[in-house]
Amino acid sequence: MSRCATVSRDLDEPIAGTAATARTWLLLEQPGPWGAQALTMSHLDPALGRALEKAAEGTGVRIALIRRPGRHADFGTPAVRQVYAAHTTPGNVWLHGATTRDPGQLLDLDFAALGKGAPQTFDTALQGRAHTGDPLALVCTNGKRDRCCALLGRPLAAELAASGVEGAWEVTHLGGHRFSPTLLVLPYGYAYGRAQAPHVKEVLQGVREGRVVVEGCRGGSAWERPGQAAELAVRSAAREYAADALSVVRTDGSAPHWEVTVAHTDGRRWSVAVTQGASLPPRPESCGSALGSPARMDVVAVRELTSTAPTR
C-alpha cells in the first residue's frame, strides 16, 4: 500500500507555500504517547489542553507538544518540563526557554501579547530567558495523525539526536503529512519537507549564521501561504538569504489569485503574482484518505518595483 509521502514525492509535488501558519510558537514538553489531537489526547491533563487551545484562539499563537527523540514508554509525569516560546516575524525574531513543574502555569501567559511578539509575559510567568543554545529542529513524529510522520519522522529525529544535534525534538503536528519527514526550525520559523539529516544540518548551520536555506523549504510560518511562496520566490530571484532581510508587507486579492508585496530592509520591493492551483493527478493528502487534489501555490511572476525609500 502506497504511503502518502511516497506518492507526493514520486509526483514531485511542489512544497513552497505549505507551511503551518503561526507568528508565535509555544512548545510544551510532554513525554509518552500522543493521540491525533495531542493537547487533549496525551498524558497532559485534557482539561488543561482544552483551556490552552481556547486561550490561544485568534492570537497568532500555535501550541504544540514536544518530546526528546527515542522510545516513548510511559515513565510517569515528568517532574520538570521544558517550555519554549518563539516569535517568527522578521525584525522581532526571538526564542525564549523556561522550565516548569506545573504546566498549568502556561494559562498565566498573555497569549495576545505573545502573538504580537512580546516575550515579557513568558519571562514573567515562567522565569523564562532568551535561549542561547542551538537552534531547535522540531521533527513531526505523530503517527496517530499520519503514519508517515512516525515511519519517516522518528528515524530522522533519532538520527539527528544521535549525531549530536542538541536542539532536536519530536513535535506533535506541523501539517503536510505527505511531505514527511517534516520539520520546523526555530527561531526563524521556516518549515521543511522531505528532510534528510545532512540537509537538516545544513539548514541548522544556516540558522546559526542568520540565513535561510531555500532548498526543501515549505515557507516561513509568519506568513499566510501565498506570502510564504512569494517570499521564497524573491529569495531565489534576488539571491537574498539573510533571514531578517525580507518581509511580506501586503497581500491583495483572494483565492485563486493574489498579488503579494515583499519588502527588503534596504528599501527594495517586489510584486509577486501567486495563484492557487490543484495538484494533479489526484493523490491522498494523508495516509488512508480518499484521493484528492490538494491546493498548491504557484508563483507566476516576480517583478521588482522601483523604490528609493527604505522601509525602515
Short mmCIF file of C-alpha atoms in Angstrom, two decimals:
data_model
loop_
_atom_site.label_atom_id
_atom_site.label_comp_id
_atom_site.label_asym_id
_atom_site.label_seq_id
_atom_site.Cartn_x
_atom_site.Cartn_y
_atom_site.Cartn_z
CA MET A 1 0.00 0.00 0.00
CA SER A 2 1.50 3.32 -1.06
CA ARG A 3 2.15 5.88 1.65
CA CYS A 4 1.03 9.47 1.06
CA ALA A 5 4.61 10.77 1.30
CA THR A 6 5.83 8.27 -1.30
CA VAL A 7 3.11 9.29 -3.76
CA SER A 8 3.76 13.01 -3.21
CA ARG A 9 7.49 12.56 -3.71
CA ASP A 10 7.02 10.41 -6.82
CA LEU A 11 4.72 13.07 -8.32
CA ASP A 12 7.26 15.79 -7.42
CA GLU A 13 4.53 17.83 -5.72
CA PRO A 14 5.82 21.37 -5.00
CA ILE A 15 6.15 22.21 -1.32
CA ALA A 16 6.62 26.00 -1.28
CA GLY A 17 3.71 27.72 0.43
CA THR A 18 2.61 24.72 2.51
CA ALA A 19 3.93 25.58 5.99
CA ALA A 20 1.70 25.86 9.02
CA THR A 21 0.98 29.50 9.85
CA ALA A 22 1.87 30.93 13.25
CA ARG A 23 3.54 34.16 14.26
CA THR A 24 4.40 32.66 17.64
CA TRP A 25 5.02 29.04 18.66
CA LEU A 26 4.51 27.82 22.22
CA LEU A 27 6.04 24.41 22.89
CA LEU A 28 5.48 22.26 25.98
CA GLU A 29 7.41 19.10 26.76
CA GLN A 30 5.08 16.11 27.16
CA PRO A 31 6.70 12.67 27.09
CA GLY A 32 4.76 9.49 26.42
CA PRO A 33 2.26 8.68 23.67
CA TRP A 34 0.33 11.31 21.75
CA GLY A 35 -3.12 10.99 20.18
CA ALA A 36 -4.30 12.64 16.99
CA GLN A 37 -5.38 15.76 18.93
CA ALA A 38 -2.35 15.77 21.16
CA LEU A 39 -3.26 18.59 23.55
CA THR A 40 -6.28 16.61 24.73
CA MET A 41 -5.09 13.08 23.81
CA SER A 42 -1.82 12.64 25.66
CA HIS A 43 -0.76 12.36 29.27
CA LEU A 44 -1.24 16.09 29.62
CA ASP A 45 -4.39 16.85 31.64
CA PRO A 46 -7.06 17.10 28.89
CA ALA A 47 -8.84 19.90 30.75
CA LEU A 48 -5.60 21.90 30.67
CA GLY A 49 -5.16 21.05 27.00
CA ARG A 50 -8.64 22.37 26.17
CA ALA A 51 -8.03 25.52 28.20
CA LEU A 52 -4.75 26.17 26.38
CA GLU A 53 -6.42 25.68 22.99
CA LYS A 54 -9.12 28.19 23.96
CA ALA A 55 -6.59 30.70 25.30
CA ALA A 56 -4.60 30.61 22.05
CA GLU A 57 -7.57 31.00 19.68
CA GLY A 58 -7.23 34.01 17.40
CA THR A 59 -3.99 35.23 18.99
CA GLY A 60 -1.46 34.07 16.36
CA VAL A 61 -0.02 31.60 18.88
CA ARG A 62 0.19 27.93 17.92
CA ILE A 63 0.72 25.40 20.72
CA ALA A 64 2.45 22.07 20.18
CA LEU A 65 3.79 19.33 22.41
CA ILE A 66 7.42 18.21 22.16
CA ARG A 67 9.44 15.28 23.47
CA ARG A 68 13.01 14.13 23.16
CA PRO A 69 13.66 11.59 20.37
CA GLY A 70 13.62 7.94 21.34
CA ARG A 71 11.28 5.40 22.87
CA HIS A 72 8.07 6.80 24.32
CA ALA A 73 7.21 4.45 27.14
CA ASP A 74 5.17 5.90 29.99
CA PHE A 75 7.54 6.73 32.84
CA GLY A 76 5.00 8.85 34.68
CA THR A 77 4.56 12.59 34.88
CA PRO A 78 7.87 14.41 34.37
CA ALA A 79 8.99 16.44 37.37
CA VAL A 80 10.31 19.29 35.23
CA ARG A 81 9.21 20.13 31.69
CA GLN A 82 10.92 22.24 29.07
CA VAL A 83 8.89 25.10 27.59
CA TYR A 84 9.77 27.31 24.61
CA ALA A 85 8.18 30.35 23.04
CA ALA A 86 9.36 31.69 19.69
CA HIS A 87 8.24 34.67 17.62
CA THR A 88 8.99 34.41 13.91
CA THR A 89 8.20 37.83 12.38
CA PRO A 90 11.33 39.36 10.78
CA GLY A 91 12.66 42.32 12.72
CA ASN A 92 11.45 40.82 16.00
CA VAL A 93 12.59 37.19 15.93
CA TRP A 94 13.24 35.63 19.31
CA LEU A 95 13.33 32.28 21.10
CA HIS A 96 12.95 32.06 24.86
CA GLY A 97 13.09 28.99 27.06
CA ALA A 98 11.97 28.05 30.55
CA THR A 99 11.25 25.03 32.71
CA THR A 100 8.18 24.37 34.80
CA ARG A 101 6.95 21.81 37.31
CA ASP A 102 3.36 22.89 36.69
CA PRO A 103 2.22 23.14 33.06
CA GLY A 104 -0.88 24.95 34.32
CA GLN A 105 1.40 27.99 34.60
CA LEU A 106 1.02 28.40 30.84
CA LEU A 107 -2.52 29.68 31.47
CA ASP A 108 -0.93 32.70 33.17
CA LEU A 109 0.51 33.81 29.81
CA ASP A 110 -0.91 36.77 27.92
CA PHE A 111 -1.48 34.97 24.64
CA ALA A 112 -2.45 38.11 22.74
CA ALA A 113 0.83 39.76 23.75
CA LEU A 114 2.80 36.64 22.80
CA GLY A 115 1.13 36.59 19.40
CA LYS A 116 2.13 40.21 18.84
CA GLY A 117 5.76 39.42 19.63
CA ALA A 118 6.17 40.48 23.25
CA PRO A 119 8.12 37.92 25.32
CA GLN A 120 7.71 39.66 28.68
CA THR A 121 4.68 37.61 29.76
CA PHE A 122 6.60 34.37 29.10
CA ASP A 123 9.59 35.58 31.08
CA THR A 124 7.46 36.81 33.98
CA ALA A 125 5.12 33.83 34.29
CA LEU A 126 7.75 31.12 33.77
CA GLN A 127 11.00 32.88 34.70
CA GLY A 128 11.98 32.49 31.05
CA ARG A 129 15.01 33.90 29.34
CA ALA A 130 16.49 34.13 25.87
CA HIS A 131 17.59 30.77 24.51
CA THR A 132 21.34 30.72 23.98
CA GLY A 133 21.81 27.13 22.83
CA ASP A 134 21.49 25.54 19.42
CA PRO A 135 18.54 26.34 17.17
CA LEU A 136 15.60 23.98 17.53
CA ALA A 137 14.87 21.30 14.93
CA LEU A 138 11.32 20.09 15.55
CA VAL A 139 10.52 16.92 13.62
CA CYS A 140 6.88 15.87 13.30
CA THR A 141 6.54 12.26 14.53
CA ASN A 142 2.87 11.92 15.49
CA GLY A 143 1.86 8.63 13.92
CA LYS A 144 -1.69 8.97 15.28
CA ARG A 145 -2.21 11.82 12.81
CA ASP A 146 -0.45 10.11 9.93
CA ARG A 147 1.71 7.01 9.80
CA CYS A 148 4.23 8.73 7.51
CA CYS A 149 5.11 11.10 10.35
CA ALA A 150 6.03 8.13 12.52
CA LEU A 151 7.65 5.92 9.88
CA LEU A 152 9.74 8.72 8.39
CA GLY A 153 9.90 11.36 11.14
CA ARG A 154 11.02 9.26 14.10
CA PRO A 155 14.13 7.85 12.39
CA LEU A 156 15.13 11.36 11.31
CA ALA A 157 14.69 12.76 14.84
CA ALA A 158 16.67 9.84 16.28
CA GLU A 159 19.46 10.26 13.72
CA LEU A 160 19.74 13.98 14.46
CA ALA A 161 19.89 13.37 18.21
CA ALA A 162 22.41 10.54 17.87
CA SER A 163 24.67 12.73 15.74
CA GLY A 164 24.81 15.42 18.40
CA VAL A 165 22.10 17.89 17.32
CA GLU A 166 21.26 19.30 20.75
CA GLY A 167 18.16 21.12 19.53
CA ALA A 168 16.42 18.04 18.08
CA TRP A 169 12.90 17.42 19.38
CA GLU A 170 9.89 15.48 18.22
CA VAL A 171 6.76 17.62 17.78
CA THR A 172 3.07 16.77 17.55
CA HIS A 173 1.88 18.39 14.33
CA LEU A 174 3.23 20.60 11.55
CA GLY A 175 0.70 19.78 8.81
CA GLY A 176 1.51 18.42 5.36
CA HIS A 177 1.88 14.75 6.26
CA ARG A 178 2.56 13.91 2.61
CA PHE A 179 5.78 15.93 2.79
CA SER A 180 7.19 13.78 5.62
CA PRO A 181 9.65 13.92 7.19
CA THR A 182 8.65 17.49 8.03
CA LEU A 183 10.35 19.80 10.46
CA LEU A 184 10.20 23.34 11.78
CA VAL A 185 13.36 25.27 12.62
CA LEU A 186 13.28 27.92 15.35
CA PRO A 187 13.75 30.78 15.98
CA TYR A 188 13.14 31.87 12.37
CA GLY A 189 10.13 29.61 11.87
CA TYR A 190 10.91 28.10 8.47
CA ALA A 191 9.43 24.68 7.75
CA TYR A 192 10.99 21.97 5.58
CA GLY A 193 9.70 18.85 3.90
CA ARG A 194 11.16 15.54 2.69
CA ALA A 195 14.01 16.24 5.06
CA GLN A 196 17.16 14.17 5.41
CA ALA A 197 19.69 14.52 8.21
CA PRO A 198 22.57 16.01 6.17
CA HIS A 199 20.25 18.67 4.74
CA VAL A 200 18.81 19.44 8.18
CA LYS A 201 22.33 20.05 9.46
CA GLU A 202 22.92 22.49 6.60
CA VAL A 203 19.66 24.24 7.50
CA LEU A 204 20.68 24.50 11.16
CA GLN A 205 24.10 25.85 10.24
CA GLY A 206 22.29 28.47 8.18
CA VAL A 207 20.19 29.42 11.20
CA ARG A 208 23.34 29.87 13.28
CA GLU A 209 24.65 32.21 10.58
CA GLY A 210 21.34 34.08 10.28
CA ARG A 211 20.41 32.83 6.83
CA VAL A 212 17.68 30.75 5.22
CA VAL A 213 18.29 27.63 3.15
CA VAL A 214 15.59 27.68 0.48
CA GLU A 215 16.08 24.13 -0.84
CA GLY A 216 13.32 21.95 0.53
CA CYS A 217 11.70 24.90 2.31
CA ARG A 218 7.91 24.94 2.71
CA GLY A 219 7.85 28.56 3.85
CA GLY A 220 8.08 30.83 6.87
CA SER A 221 5.30 30.35 9.41
CA ALA A 222 4.96 34.10 9.99
CA TRP A 223 3.15 34.44 6.64
CA GLU A 224 -0.03 33.09 5.14
CA ARG A 225 0.56 30.57 2.38
CA PRO A 226 0.58 32.94 -0.63
CA GLY A 227 3.12 35.06 1.24
CA GLN A 228 5.25 32.03 2.03
CA ALA A 229 5.53 31.14 -1.65
CA ALA A 230 6.16 34.76 -2.66
CA GLU A 231 8.91 35.31 -0.09
CA LEU A 232 10.76 32.16 -1.11
CA ALA A 233 10.49 33.16 -4.78
CA VAL A 234 12.01 36.57 -4.06
CA ARG A 235 14.83 34.96 -2.06
CA SER A 236 15.69 32.79 -5.05
CA ALA A 237 15.33 35.57 -7.62
CA ALA A 238 17.35 38.12 -5.63
CA ARG A 239 19.75 35.58 -4.10
CA GLU A 240 18.94 37.07 -0.73
CA TYR A 241 19.23 34.54 2.07
CA ALA A 242 19.64 36.71 5.18
CA ALA A 243 16.84 35.61 7.49
CA ASP A 244 15.68 39.07 8.58
CA ALA A 245 16.09 40.78 5.19
CA LEU A 246 12.63 40.18 3.71
CA SER A 247 9.07 40.74 4.91
CA VAL A 248 5.66 40.18 3.37
CA VAL A 249 4.13 43.64 3.76
CA ARG A 250 0.94 43.35 1.74
CA THR A 251 -1.27 40.70 0.16
CA ASP A 252 -4.02 41.79 -2.24
CA GLY A 253 -6.66 39.54 -3.76
CA SER A 254 -8.15 36.26 -2.70
CA ALA A 255 -8.10 32.67 -3.86
CA PRO A 256 -7.17 31.71 -6.50
CA HIS A 257 -5.04 34.79 -7.28
CA TRP A 258 -3.01 37.14 -5.10
CA GLU A 259 -0.56 39.98 -5.60
CA VAL A 260 1.96 39.84 -2.77
CA THR A 261 4.35 42.68 -1.95
CA VAL A 262 7.67 41.60 -0.46
CA ALA A 263 9.95 44.27 1.03
CA HIS A 264 13.68 44.26 1.73
CA THR A 265 15.16 46.13 4.66
CA ASP A 266 17.28 48.12 2.14
CA GLY A 267 14.15 49.61 0.53
CA ARG A 268 13.70 47.31 -2.45
CA ARG A 269 10.27 45.86 -3.10
CA TRP A 270 8.87 43.14 -5.31
CA SER A 271 5.39 42.40 -6.55
CA VAL A 272 4.78 38.66 -6.77
CA ALA A 273 1.82 37.08 -8.57
CA VAL A 274 0.71 33.88 -6.85
CA THR A 275 -2.07 31.58 -8.00
CA GLN A 276 -3.69 28.67 -6.23
CA GLY A 277 -3.83 25.58 -8.35
CA ALA A 278 -4.87 21.96 -7.84
CA SER A 279 -2.27 19.23 -7.63
CA LEU A 280 -2.91 16.68 -10.37
CA PRO A 281 -3.24 13.78 -10.80
CA PRO A 282 -5.26 13.20 -7.62
CA ARG A 283 -3.33 11.84 -4.64
CA PRO A 284 -4.05 11.20 -0.93
CA GLU A 285 -3.43 14.21 1.30
CA SER A 286 -2.74 11.81 4.14
CA CYS A 287 -2.46 8.06 4.59
CA GLY A 288 -5.85 6.39 4.44
CA SER A 289 -7.67 9.41 3.00
CA ALA A 290 -9.53 9.44 -0.30
CA LEU A 291 -7.78 10.72 -3.40
CA GLY A 292 -7.94 14.49 -3.77
CA SER A 293 -6.28 17.43 -5.46
CA PRO A 294 -4.50 19.41 -2.72
CA ALA A 295 -4.15 23.14 -3.24
CA ARG A 296 -0.74 24.31 -4.41
CA MET A 297 0.78 27.79 -4.51
CA ASP A 298 2.26 28.66 -7.90
CA VAL A 299 4.38 31.80 -8.35
CA VAL A 300 3.72 33.04 -11.88
CA ALA A 301 5.65 36.33 -11.85
CA VAL A 302 8.22 38.18 -9.73
CA ARG A 303 8.61 41.86 -10.57
CA GLU A 304 10.95 44.26 -8.78
CA LEU A 305 9.38 47.64 -8.10
CA THR A 306 11.32 50.88 -8.33
CA SER A 307 11.86 52.32 -4.90
CA THR A 308 14.42 54.55 -3.24
CA ALA A 309 12.95 54.97 0.22
CA PRO A 310 13.94 52.39 2.84
CA THR A 311 11.11 50.52 4.52
CA ARG A 312 12.54 51.16 7.94
#
